[in-house]
Amino acid sequence: MTTDDASLDVDLTAGQNAPRERREQIRKLVVDEGFVRIEELAETYNVSIMTIHRDLDALQSEGWLRKVRGGATARPSAQYHGDVRHRTEAMADIKQLLARTALDLVEPGQSVMVDESTTGLALAELLPGKSPLTVISNFLAIVKLLAGEPGIDLIALGGAYYPAYDAFLGMRTNEAIRSLRADILFMSTTAVTDGHCYHQSQETVAVKRALMEASTRRILLIDHTKFSKSGLYQLAPLTAFDLVIVDADTDPAILASMRTAGVPFQVAGRPSAAEDGGVASRGS
């Protein structure tokens, strides 16, 4: 290879890597800043506005950001769930309340599945207090949190890693789940519409369905904002869960419709079913 050929090869390699590196920098910038403008990105990286549009389209398809008029944002919307950092920060106090209510359902010695939701992460932080437990999860944040924790036998569900969700998803994850059977599952969902749970990701739906099939008892944890959001892919009806835990800001009309539909539910922070009528027995 001549010197000129070597230089050309380096230039081509750099050209191939440039879009990937630029998108990674844009992704980090959006997460840190919360919002970035297309014109400023084009000027910063010395590329055309159309190139930035393509970058943002690619990052949006991977679940990293939400493309809006004039730029991109990391803030969730009715259709976009937000990246892990923003999901963790959103409704943090309510997620803690939901988690504390859910913890009362856990008994030492049980096998507990927890999905990749940040509400599930809030619960995972409390689980060592109910040890000994076997905890099963595809959420890397939970795996890191509980790894080496005394009294916790941890089973990490592998598969294809999706950075936008900080979780393992896909066919291999589903296969790993099907080889197991847990006493109880705690999970959340992106949106609830007309009594059904929805998500924006087909991969997420497939894994959550596998988790539901592999659990004896299924508990859904959702804050009131889930009822105002929308999703593309249907996961399951609320009636597929043994208990739905909601927060006190949930619209009374929604609670009434759940009761009419026979959805067993509990309002976090309130007495359990028999005491305040917050839970409707399945089929009542």
XYZ file of N, CA and C in Angstrom:
852
model
N 0.856 -1.198 0.000
C 0.000 0.000 0.000
C 0.885 1.238 0.000
N 0.634 2.189 -0.886
C 1.419 3.411 -0.957
C 1.026 4.352 0.159
N 1.860 5.399 0.362
C 1.553 6.395 1.386
C 0.229 7.071 1.104
N -0.022 7.378 -0.176
C -1.286 8.032 -0.551
C -2.478 7.128 -0.263
N -2.281 5.794 -0.568
C -3.377 4.849 -0.308
C -3.686 4.759 1.173
N -2.617 4.745 2.014
C -2.801 4.677 3.460
C -3.536 5.897 3.965
N -3.188 7.067 3.458
C -3.848 8.297 3.875
C -5.314 8.275 3.494
N -5.584 7.759 2.287
C -6.967 7.687 1.829
C -7.769 6.759 2.717
N -7.146 5.616 3.116
C -7.832 4.659 3.976
C -8.173 5.273 5.325
N -7.262 6.039 5.904
C -7.500 6.708 7.173
C -8.627 7.710 7.044
N -8.611 8.475 5.934
C -9.642 9.479 5.734
C -11.013 8.835 5.625
N -11.089 7.696 4.907
C -12.369 7.024 4.739
C -12.880 6.495 6.073
N -11.956 5.929 6.867
C -12.345 5.418 8.177
C -12.849 6.534 9.067
N -12.143 7.674 9.028
C -12.575 8.825 9.829
C -13.943 9.296 9.394
N -14.169 9.278 8.069
C -15.460 9.710 7.556
C -16.587 8.816 7.999
N -16.272 7.488 8.095
C -17.294 6.548 8.529
C -17.604 6.695 10.012
N -16.586 7.012 10.804
C -16.774 7.135 12.248
C -17.371 8.465 12.659
N -17.184 9.507 11.824
C -17.605 10.859 12.180
C -19.089 10.949 12.540
N -20.009 10.394 11.734
C -21.427 10.497 12.099
C -21.729 9.832 13.442
N -21.116 8.674 13.698
C -21.349 7.958 14.946
C -20.857 8.780 16.141
N -19.658 9.348 15.989
C -19.099 10.153 17.076
C -19.916 11.426 17.297
N -20.345 12.047 16.196
C -21.143 13.275 16.310
C -22.471 12.991 16.991
N -23.111 11.897 16.631
C -24.402 11.557 17.245
C -24.251 11.254 18.729
N -23.147 10.611 19.098
C -22.913 10.338 20.506
C -22.729 11.639 21.281
N -22.025 12.594 20.683
C -21.840 13.891 21.326
C -23.164 14.642 21.434
N -23.982 14.564 20.388
C -25.298 15.216 20.410
C -26.175 14.586 21.477
N -26.141 13.264 21.559
C -26.943 12.562 22.563
C -26.602 13.043 23.969
N -25.318 13.108 24.275
C -24.885 13.553 25.603
C -25.275 15.005 25.847
N -25.177 15.829 24.801
C -25.517 17.238 24.937
C -26.997 17.421 25.251
N -27.855 16.666 24.561
C -29.295 16.769 24.795
C -29.640 16.332 26.215
N -29.036 15.248 26.678
C -29.296 14.766 28.039
C -28.850 15.805 29.070
N -27.678 16.418 28.839
C -27.140 17.393 29.797
C -27.896 18.719 29.768
N -28.235 19.180 28.567
C -28.859 20.495 28.424
C -30.382 20.451 28.503
N -30.958 19.311 28.166
C -32.415 19.202 28.162
C -33.031 19.578 26.833
N -32.435 20.544 26.128
C -32.927 20.970 24.821
C -31.779 21.557 24.016
N -31.705 21.220 22.734
C -30.701 21.799 21.834
C -31.389 22.224 20.541
N -30.853 23.266 19.905
C -31.410 23.777 18.646
C -30.643 23.215 17.452
N -31.374 22.950 16.398
C -30.783 22.356 15.204
C -29.726 23.281 14.607
N -30.038 24.570 14.525
C -29.090 25.508 13.922
C -27.781 25.554 14.701
N -27.873 25.525 16.014
C -26.665 25.566 16.837
C -25.842 24.296 16.670
N -26.522 23.151 16.538
C -25.806 21.904 16.319
C -25.090 21.910 14.972
N -25.771 22.402 13.944
C -25.153 22.467 12.620
C -23.914 23.349 12.637
N -23.997 24.460 13.358
C -22.854 25.365 13.442
C -21.722 24.744 14.265
N -22.074 24.102 15.360
C -21.064 23.496 16.232
C -20.267 22.420 15.521
N -20.965 21.581 14.744
C -20.298 20.448 14.095
C -19.957 20.710 12.625
N -20.244 21.929 12.174
C -19.885 22.346 10.816
C -20.459 21.397 9.759
N -21.749 21.091 9.922
C -22.458 20.255 8.960
C -23.758 20.955 8.584
N -24.442 20.408 7.597
C -25.689 21.023 7.148
C -26.826 20.747 8.128
N -27.861 21.566 8.033
C -29.048 21.364 8.861
C -29.703 20.020 8.551
N -29.676 19.616 7.265
C -30.254 18.327 6.896
C -29.495 17.170 7.545
N -28.178 17.318 7.688
C -27.385 16.288 8.353
C -27.795 16.163 9.817
N -28.002 17.290 10.469
C -28.444 17.261 11.866
C -29.824 16.641 11.981
N -30.696 16.956 11.025
C -32.024 16.330 11.025
C -31.895 14.808 10.966
N -30.991 14.312 10.123
C -30.791 12.864 10.019
C -30.228 12.298 11.323
N -29.310 13.052 11.931
C -28.752 12.611 13.219
C -29.844 12.499 14.268
N -30.690 13.511 14.340
C -31.755 13.511 15.350
C -32.786 12.427 15.075
N -33.074 12.186 13.800
C -34.004 11.107 13.445
C -33.456 9.763 13.919
N -32.152 9.557 13.703
C -31.528 8.295 14.109
C -31.543 8.141 15.627
N -31.220 9.194 16.341
C -31.200 9.142 17.807
C -32.603 8.965 18.379
N -33.591 9.576 17.727
C -34.970 9.421 18.177
C -35.442 7.986 17.978
N -35.070 7.375 16.845
C -35.492 5.997 16.572
C -34.894 5.021 17.574
N -33.740 5.394 18.169
C -33.084 4.548 19.166
C -33.595 4.824 20.581
N -34.485 5.808 20.721
C -35.079 6.092 22.019
C -34.275 7.031 22.893
N -33.296 7.759 22.310
C -32.439 8.634 23.115
C -33.038 9.998 23.374
N -33.857 10.509 22.450
C -34.354 11.873 22.561
C -35.675 12.005 21.823
N -36.272 13.178 21.962
C -37.512 13.484 21.245
C -37.261 14.678 20.347
N -37.475 14.498 19.074
C -37.281 15.572 18.106
C -38.496 16.489 18.124
N -38.270 17.781 18.279
C -39.346 18.753 18.333
C -39.046 19.863 17.327
N -39.986 20.770 17.171
C -39.805 21.866 16.226
C -38.579 22.702 16.607
N -37.625 22.758 15.713
C -36.438 23.578 15.925
C -35.306 22.908 16.660
N -35.523 21.681 17.161
C -34.445 21.059 17.911
C -34.810 19.687 18.450
N -34.251 19.366 19.609
C -34.504 18.072 20.240
C -34.471 18.241 21.750
N -35.235 17.408 22.436
C -35.314 17.482 23.893
C -35.229 16.091 24.500
N -34.754 16.031 25.721
C -34.717 14.773 26.465
C -35.933 14.636 27.363
N -36.788 15.642 27.377
C -37.950 15.611 28.265
C -39.042 14.708 27.702
N -39.671 13.902 28.550
C -40.721 12.991 28.089
C -41.938 13.742 27.564
N -42.726 13.060 26.779
C -43.995 13.603 26.287
C -45.032 12.495 26.362
N -46.178 12.743 25.783
C -47.226 11.716 25.788
C -46.789 10.473 25.014
N -45.936 10.661 23.989
C -45.489 9.533 23.176
C -44.089 9.045 23.541
N -43.254 9.938 24.077
C -41.849 9.616 24.336
C -41.616 9.471 25.828
N -41.068 8.328 26.246
C -40.939 8.039 27.676
C -39.754 8.736 28.321
N -38.795 9.220 27.550
C -37.613 9.879 28.110
C -36.497 8.891 28.381
N -35.261 9.385 28.453
C -34.151 8.485 28.729
C -34.146 8.123 30.214
N -33.253 7.199 30.589
C -33.278 6.652 31.941
C -33.109 7.743 32.992
N -32.203 8.684 32.736
C -31.953 9.729 33.733
C -33.197 10.558 33.991
N -33.867 10.978 32.927
C -35.067 11.797 33.102
C -36.219 10.981 33.658
N -36.292 9.712 33.287
C -37.339 8.850 33.838
C -37.156 8.677 35.340
N -35.905 8.571 35.778
C -35.635 8.400 37.197
C -36.016 9.643 37.987
N -35.760 10.806 37.406
C -36.035 12.068 38.093
C -37.528 12.396 38.115
N -38.255 11.962 37.088
C -39.674 12.310 36.975
C -40.510 11.588 38.024
N -41.369 12.317 38.720
C -42.302 11.756 39.690
C -41.582 10.913 40.745
N -40.393 11.341 41.137
C -39.564 10.534 42.041
C -40.266 10.241 43.368
N -40.912 11.238 43.954
C -41.578 11.040 45.245
C -42.708 10.020 45.139
N -43.476 10.112 44.047
C -44.590 9.181 43.861
C -44.068 7.773 43.607
N -42.980 7.656 42.851
C -42.403 6.333 42.613
C -41.952 5.695 43.927
N -41.414 6.513 44.822
C -41.007 5.997 46.127
C -42.215 5.503 46.917
N -43.317 6.236 46.839
C -44.537 5.834 47.536
C -45.098 4.536 46.957
N -45.111 4.430 45.633
C -45.563 3.199 44.987
C -44.681 2.025 45.402
N -43.364 2.285 45.462
C -42.415 1.227 45.822
C -42.629 0.756 47.254
N -42.857 1.689 48.169
C -43.064 1.306 49.573
C -44.347 0.488 49.739
N -45.373 0.845 48.975
C -46.622 0.083 49.014
C -46.407 -1.323 48.457
N -45.653 -1.402 47.355
C -45.376 -2.699 46.739
C -44.544 -3.585 47.647
N -43.638 -2.980 48.414
C -42.753 -3.755 49.286
C -43.539 -4.587 50.299
N -44.708 -4.102 50.709
C -45.530 -4.835 51.669
C -46.000 -6.180 51.108
N -45.937 -6.331 49.779
C -46.395 -7.566 49.145
C -45.289 -8.612 49.049
N -44.073 -8.225 49.392
C -42.919 -9.113 49.283
C -42.692 -9.843 50.595
N -42.458 -11.147 50.497
C -42.174 -11.966 51.670
C -40.772 -12.545 51.553
N -40.018 -12.573 52.659
C -38.684 -13.179 52.621
C -38.739 -14.594 52.062
N -37.750 -14.944 51.256
C -37.684 -16.265 50.649
C -38.284 -16.340 49.260
N -38.977 -15.273 48.832
C -39.620 -15.293 47.521
C -38.616 -15.048 46.389
N -39.038 -15.433 45.183
C -38.326 -15.049 43.969
C -39.106 -13.896 43.341
N -38.421 -12.793 43.078
C -39.066 -11.552 42.662
C -38.504 -11.094 41.329
N -39.370 -10.910 40.335
C -38.968 -10.342 39.056
C -39.270 -8.848 39.057
N -38.350 -8.057 38.513
C -38.549 -6.611 38.390
C -38.143 -6.202 36.982
N -38.992 -5.452 36.305
C -38.704 -5.070 34.921
C -37.735 -3.893 34.862
N -37.595 -3.299 33.668
C -36.614 -2.225 33.470
C -37.182 -0.839 33.762
N -38.297 -0.754 34.467
C -38.896 0.540 34.790
C -38.160 1.213 35.937
N -38.177 2.552 35.955
C -37.542 3.273 37.057
C -38.377 3.183 38.333
N -39.666 2.885 38.208
C -40.474 2.606 39.397
C -40.014 1.286 40.012
N -39.709 0.320 39.157
C -39.151 -0.935 39.632
C -37.799 -0.733 40.299
N -37.020 0.211 39.782
C -35.724 0.522 40.386
C -35.904 1.069 41.799
N -36.936 1.901 41.977
C -37.221 2.433 43.316
C -37.559 1.301 44.280
N -38.282 0.300 43.802
C -38.600 -0.858 44.633
C -37.344 -1.673 44.927
N -36.501 -1.863 43.914
C -35.284 -2.663 44.080
C -34.397 -2.105 45.187
N -34.403 -0.786 45.357
C -33.602 -0.166 46.408
C -34.055 -0.605 47.802
N -35.319 -1.020 47.917
C -35.879 -1.410 49.211
C -35.828 -2.912 49.471
N -35.593 -3.700 48.437
C -35.689 -5.153 48.553
C -34.715 -5.786 49.551
N -33.502 -5.257 49.722
C -32.619 -5.878 50.719
C -33.239 -5.943 52.113
N -34.162 -5.054 52.407
C -34.831 -5.075 53.701
C -35.759 -6.251 53.874
N -36.069 -6.972 52.779
C -36.931 -8.153 52.851
C -36.161 -9.448 52.566
N -34.846 -9.373 52.592
C -34.042 -10.562 52.306
C -34.256 -11.635 53.376
N -34.024 -12.909 53.012
C -33.420 -13.362 51.762
C -34.428 -13.388 50.607
N -33.953 -12.996 49.443
C -34.778 -12.975 48.240
C -33.934 -13.400 47.033
N -34.607 -13.936 46.045
C -34.008 -14.098 44.721
C -34.611 -13.021 43.840
N -33.777 -12.172 43.275
C -34.252 -11.067 42.433
C -33.798 -11.308 41.002
N -34.736 -11.192 40.085
C -34.490 -11.444 38.662
C -34.823 -10.179 37.886
N -33.904 -9.695 37.042
C -34.175 -8.466 36.297
C -33.331 -8.380 35.025
N -33.871 -7.674 34.041
C -33.143 -7.359 32.814
C -32.653 -5.920 32.815
N -32.848 -5.207 33.928
C -32.492 -3.789 34.042
C -31.087 -3.698 34.626
N -30.148 -3.194 33.851
C -28.762 -3.149 34.303
C -28.605 -2.307 35.564
N -29.397 -1.247 35.701
C -29.329 -0.405 36.890
C -29.663 -1.219 38.149
N -30.618 -2.120 38.050
C -30.979 -2.972 39.187
C -29.890 -4.000 39.445
N -29.330 -4.557 38.375
C -28.249 -5.532 38.530
C -27.071 -4.904 39.263
N -26.693 -3.685 38.862
C -25.586 -2.991 39.519
C -25.924 -2.661 40.973
N -27.166 -2.289 41.213
C -27.597 -1.914 42.560
C -27.525 -3.084 43.535
N -27.956 -4.267 43.089
C -28.091 -5.403 43.997
C -26.930 -6.390 43.932
N -26.006 -6.188 42.994
C -24.871 -7.102 42.872
C -24.069 -7.122 44.176
N -23.900 -8.305 44.737
C -23.135 -8.443 45.969
C -23.877 -8.061 47.227
N -25.153 -7.704 47.108
C -25.933 -7.313 48.286
C -26.210 -8.547 49.154
N -25.875 -8.506 50.444
C -26.118 -9.649 51.324
C -27.600 -10.033 51.348
N -27.860 -11.332 51.259
C -29.232 -11.812 51.325
C -29.974 -11.777 50.012
N -29.336 -11.282 48.950
C -29.969 -11.204 47.636
C -29.270 -12.145 46.677
N -29.992 -13.164 46.197
C -29.499 -14.010 45.111
C -29.968 -13.355 43.811
N -29.028 -12.868 43.038
C -29.356 -12.060 41.861
C -29.229 -12.870 40.583
N -30.274 -12.837 39.769
C -30.248 -13.446 38.436
C -30.399 -12.334 37.417
N -29.347 -12.094 36.645
C -29.363 -11.051 35.616
C -29.771 -11.670 34.284
N -30.797 -11.121 33.684
C -31.286 -11.613 32.401
C -30.492 -10.958 31.276
N -29.743 -11.753 30.549
C -28.918 -11.213 29.472
C -29.688 -11.059 28.178
N -28.960 -10.828 27.105
C -29.551 -10.607 25.799
C -28.875 -9.445 25.111
N -29.568 -8.825 24.181
C -29.027 -7.656 23.490
C -29.200 -6.430 24.380
N -28.112 -5.689 24.569
C -28.167 -4.518 25.450
C -28.649 -3.305 24.677
N -29.678 -2.617 25.223
C -30.226 -1.404 24.618
C -29.862 -0.219 25.511
N -28.852 0.571 25.118
C -28.387 1.671 25.978
C -29.478 2.670 26.345
N -30.401 2.945 25.437
C -31.438 3.939 25.714
C -32.318 3.516 26.880
N -32.435 2.198 27.090
C -33.249 1.673 28.190
C -32.380 1.161 29.333
N -31.065 1.102 29.123
C -30.128 0.524 30.091
C -30.598 -0.866 30.489
N -31.055 -1.620 29.491
C -31.660 -2.921 29.764
C -31.329 -3.911 28.660
N -31.515 -5.182 28.983
C -31.331 -6.254 28.022
C -32.693 -6.664 27.482
N -32.805 -6.698 26.167
C -34.065 -7.002 25.504
C -33.794 -7.964 24.350
N -34.840 -8.442 23.743
C -34.678 -9.275 22.559
C -34.904 -10.751 22.804
N -34.653 -11.538 21.755
C -34.959 -12.965 21.749
C -34.238 -13.722 22.865
N -32.957 -13.456 23.057
C -32.202 -14.186 24.081
C -32.712 -13.863 25.493
N -33.132 -12.625 25.693
C -33.704 -12.252 26.990
C -34.992 -13.031 27.229
N -35.821 -13.112 26.199
C -37.081 -13.852 26.317
C -36.833 -15.322 26.622
N -35.808 -15.896 25.976
C -35.482 -17.296 26.211
C -35.038 -17.514 27.658
N -34.243 -16.579 28.167
C -33.780 -16.688 29.556
C -34.948 -16.619 30.531
N -35.908 -15.747 30.244
C -37.077 -15.600 31.114
C -37.909 -16.874 31.124
N -38.086 -17.469 29.947
C -38.942 -18.654 29.847
C -38.373 -19.860 30.601
N -37.094 -19.812 30.931
C -36.494 -20.919 31.677
C -36.685 -20.767 33.184
N -37.376 -19.702 33.609
C -37.525 -19.400 35.026
C -39.001 -19.336 35.433
N -39.228 -19.375 36.750
C -40.574 -19.173 37.286
C -40.439 -18.411 38.594
N -41.072 -17.240 38.690
C -40.952 -16.388 39.874
C -42.261 -16.340 40.646
N -42.159 -16.045 41.937
C -43.352 -15.913 42.768
C -44.140 -14.653 42.428
N -43.425 -13.573 42.154
C -44.110 -12.294 41.972
C -43.333 -11.414 41.002
N -44.049 -10.647 40.202
C -43.469 -9.706 39.237
C -43.946 -8.301 39.561
N -43.022 -7.363 39.570
C -43.354 -5.949 39.673
C -42.917 -5.274 38.385
N -43.842 -4.560 37.749
C -43.519 -3.891 36.495
C -44.334 -2.621 36.343
N -43.941 -1.814 35.376
C -44.684 -0.599 35.068
C -44.923 -0.552 33.566
N -45.484 0.533 33.097
C -45.795 0.672 31.674
C -45.699 2.132 31.275
N -45.514 2.381 29.997
C -45.381 3.754 29.506
C -46.706 4.498 29.530
N -47.784 3.797 29.153
C -49.085 4.467 29.014
C -50.213 3.476 29.270
N -51.356 4.023 29.716
C -52.574 3.225 29.884
C -53.695 3.941 29.147
N -54.266 3.268 28.169
C -55.348 3.837 27.368
C -56.482 2.829 27.263
N -57.685 3.271 27.613
C -58.871 2.409 27.523
C -58.647 1.060 28.202
N -58.026 1.095 29.374
C -57.860 -0.118 30.151
C -56.765 -1.050 29.678
N -55.902 -0.594 28.770
C -54.808 -1.414 28.261
C -53.469 -0.692 28.427
N -52.423 -1.461 28.690
C -51.063 -0.916 28.798
C -50.421 -0.857 27.415
N -49.658 0.215 27.176
C -48.979 0.399 25.889
C -47.522 0.797 26.096
N -46.711 0.515 25.053
C -45.315 0.929 25.023
C -44.966 1.401 23.620
N -43.837 2.122 23.536
C -43.347 2.580 22.241
C -42.421 1.567 21.592
N -41.960 0.578 22.334
C -40.959 -0.370 21.840
C -41.521 -1.780 21.757
N -41.411 -2.398 20.576
C -41.840 -3.785 20.416
C -40.990 -4.721 21.268
N -39.688 -4.437 21.344
C -38.781 -5.273 22.122
C -39.161 -5.271 23.601
N -39.525 -4.091 24.107
C -39.929 -3.978 25.503
C -41.209 -4.768 25.763
N -42.163 -4.649 24.863
C -43.427 -5.372 25.010
C -43.182 -6.875 25.064
N -42.332 -7.379 24.183
C -42.071 -8.816 24.132
C -41.473 -9.316 25.448
N -40.531 -8.562 26.006
C -39.897 -8.972 27.261
C -40.886 -8.898 28.414
N -41.685 -7.845 28.473
C -42.648 -7.710 29.564
C -43.697 -8.821 29.513
N -44.113 -9.198 28.319
C -45.055 -10.311 28.206
C -44.437 -11.608 28.712
N -43.164 -11.811 28.391
C -42.473 -13.011 28.870
C -42.368 -13.001 30.393
N -42.085 -11.849 30.972
C -42.018 -11.728 32.436
C -43.370 -12.057 33.066
N -44.445 -11.574 32.457
C -45.780 -11.844 32.985
C -46.093 -13.333 32.951
N -45.713 -13.994 31.874
C -45.989 -15.424 31.737
C -45.169 -16.256 32.721
N -44.021 -15.716 33.151
C -43.114 -16.471 34.017
C -43.348 -16.196 35.500
N -44.404 -15.461 35.838
C -44.653 -15.081 37.227
C -46.002 -15.598 37.714
N -46.022 -16.042 38.955
C -47.270 -16.524 39.546
C -48.199 -15.361 39.868
N -47.631 -14.261 40.362
C -48.426 -13.082 40.693
C -47.851 -11.869 39.979
N -48.722 -11.022 39.410
C -48.286 -9.878 38.616
C -48.794 -8.584 39.237
N -47.868 -7.682 39.522
C -48.224 -6.399 40.136
C -47.778 -5.264 39.205
N -48.707 -4.384 38.882
C -48.410 -3.236 38.018
C -48.341 -1.967 38.861
N -47.260 -1.212 38.722
C -47.073 0.035 39.464
C -47.136 1.198 38.476
N -48.135 2.081 38.627
C -48.288 3.195 37.688
C -48.721 4.466 38.414
N -48.071 5.576 38.073
C -48.511 6.861 38.611
C -49.581 7.452 37.692
N -50.245 8.502 38.166
C -51.413 9.036 37.458
C -51.094 9.577 36.067
N -49.822 9.951 35.818
C -49.481 10.520 34.500
C -49.572 9.480 33.394
N -49.492 8.201 33.737
C -49.546 7.154 32.715
C -50.873 7.159 31.967
N -51.922 7.643 32.646
C -53.250 7.636 32.028
C -53.432 8.767 31.018
N -52.480 9.701 30.973
C -52.561 10.810 30.012
C -51.559 10.646 28.877
N -50.817 9.540 28.880
C -49.826 9.295 27.836
C -50.350 8.274 26.836
N -49.623 8.131 25.739
C -50.028 7.162 24.727
C -48.820 6.352 24.279
N -49.094 5.183 23.753
C -48.043 4.313 23.252
C -48.502 3.627 21.985
N -47.546 3.055 21.266
C -47.854 2.471 19.962
C -48.255 1.001 20.057
N -47.551 0.243 20.903
C -47.740 -1.204 20.943
C -48.473 -1.626 22.214
N -49.552 -2.386 22.024
C -50.345 -2.825 23.164
C -49.645 -3.961 23.886
N -49.592 -3.855 25.196
C -48.940 -4.871 26.031
C -49.954 -5.854 26.605
N -50.888 -5.358 27.419
C -51.843 -6.231 28.095
C -52.938 -5.377 28.718
N -54.110 -5.955 28.964
C -55.161 -5.221 29.675
C -54.841 -5.145 31.162
N -55.377 -4.154 31.836
C -55.161 -4.031 33.282
C -55.695 -5.244 34.030
N -56.699 -5.900 33.461
C -57.286 -7.082 34.100
C -56.331 -8.273 34.103
N -55.209 -8.175 33.370
C -54.237 -9.264 33.344
C -53.368 -9.266 34.591
N -53.498 -8.224 35.435
C -52.668 -8.112 36.634
C -53.466 -8.498 37.874
N -52.756 -9.059 38.836
C -53.397 -9.435 40.092
C -53.628 -8.223 40.981
N -52.849 -7.163 40.764
C -53.037 -5.918 41.491
C -52.399 -4.779 40.715
N -53.100 -3.653 40.648
C -52.567 -2.430 40.049
C -52.449 -1.405 41.171
N -51.241 -0.910 41.406
C -51.011 0.092 42.449
C -50.876 1.453 41.786
N -51.735 2.400 42.196
C -51.738 3.748 41.639
C -51.500 4.751 42.767
N -51.321 6.012 42.409
C -51.136 7.034 43.435
C -52.424 7.820 43.653
N -52.459 8.621 44.700
C -53.682 9.311 45.114
C -54.117 10.407 44.156
N -53.239 10.826 43.244
C -53.604 11.857 42.278
C -54.310 11.282 41.054
N -54.527 9.986 41.037
C -55.247 9.367 39.916
C -56.691 9.845 39.897
N -57.173 10.214 38.734
C -58.529 10.724 38.558
C -59.551 9.731 39.123
N -60.459 10.200 40.004
C -61.484 9.301 40.560
C -62.310 8.601 39.485
N -62.500 9.272 38.350
C -63.261 8.649 37.260
C -62.517 7.438 36.711
N -61.197 7.524 36.686
C -60.395 6.388 36.229
C -60.492 5.242 37.220
N -60.434 5.575 38.501
C -60.574 4.543 39.521
C -61.941 3.861 39.428
N -62.959 4.669 39.169
C -64.308 4.111 39.048
C -64.405 3.172 37.852
N -63.773 3.552 36.748
C -63.819 2.703 35.555
C -63.049 1.406 35.783
N -61.949 1.484 36.542
C -61.191 0.286 36.864
C -62.011 -0.643 37.745
N -62.705 -0.059 38.694
C -63.550 -0.863 39.585
C -64.656 -1.558 38.785
N -65.271 -0.829 37.873
C -66.337 -1.385 37.045
C -65.822 -2.515 36.164
N -64.591 -2.360 35.670
C -64.001 -3.370 34.788
C -63.470 -4.583 35.545
N -63.506 -4.519 36.877
C -63.010 -5.634 37.660
C -61.509 -5.667 37.799
N -60.865 -4.494 37.702
C -59.410 -4.411 37.853
C -59.071 -4.302 39.336
N -58.335 -5.240 39.909
C -57.949 -5.138 41.323
C -56.924 -4.011 41.482
N -57.220 -3.008 42.285
C -56.278 -1.906 42.433
C -56.182 -1.444 43.873
N -55.091 -0.770 44.160
C -54.863 -0.182 45.477
C -54.247 1.199 45.287
N -54.699 2.151 46.066
C -54.136 3.495 46.039
C -52.987 3.543 47.038
N -51.800 3.828 46.570
C -50.615 3.830 47.420
C -50.775 4.821 48.566
N -50.374 4.379 49.739
C -50.447 5.243 50.904
C -51.750 5.147 51.655
N -52.718 4.456 51.087
C -53.998 4.260 51.765
C -54.080 2.846 52.313
N -55.025 2.612 53.242
C -55.204 1.244 53.754
C -55.507 0.289 52.619
N -55.277 -0.976 52.842
C -55.487 -1.964 51.792
C -56.964 -2.156 51.498
N -57.239 -2.978 50.534
C -58.553 -3.155 49.947
C -59.730 -3.203 50.901
N -59.666 -4.115 51.837
C -60.833 -4.346 52.688
C -61.175 -3.147 53.545
N -60.191 -2.265 53.791
C -60.406 -1.160 54.718
C -61.002 0.069 54.047
N -60.568 0.380 52.815
C -61.058 1.623 52.227
C -61.763 1.435 50.894
N -61.912 0.205 50.447
C -62.604 -0.018 49.183
C -61.759 0.358 47.989
N -60.468 0.602 48.185
C -59.597 1.014 47.088
C -59.301 -0.086 46.120
N -59.579 -1.317 46.468
C -59.302 -2.441 45.584
C -60.599 -3.136 45.227
N -60.756 -3.393 43.956
C -61.921 -4.162 43.534
C -61.496 -5.591 43.287
N -62.205 -6.529 43.813
C -61.870 -7.931 43.584
C -62.079 -8.259 42.121
N -61.209 -9.146 41.588
C -61.320 -9.526 40.180
C -62.702 -10.117 39.911
N -63.332 -9.537 38.878
C -64.628 -10.034 38.461
C -65.796 -9.449 39.214
N -65.540 -8.509 40.163
C -66.659 -7.951 40.914
C -67.366 -6.877 40.123
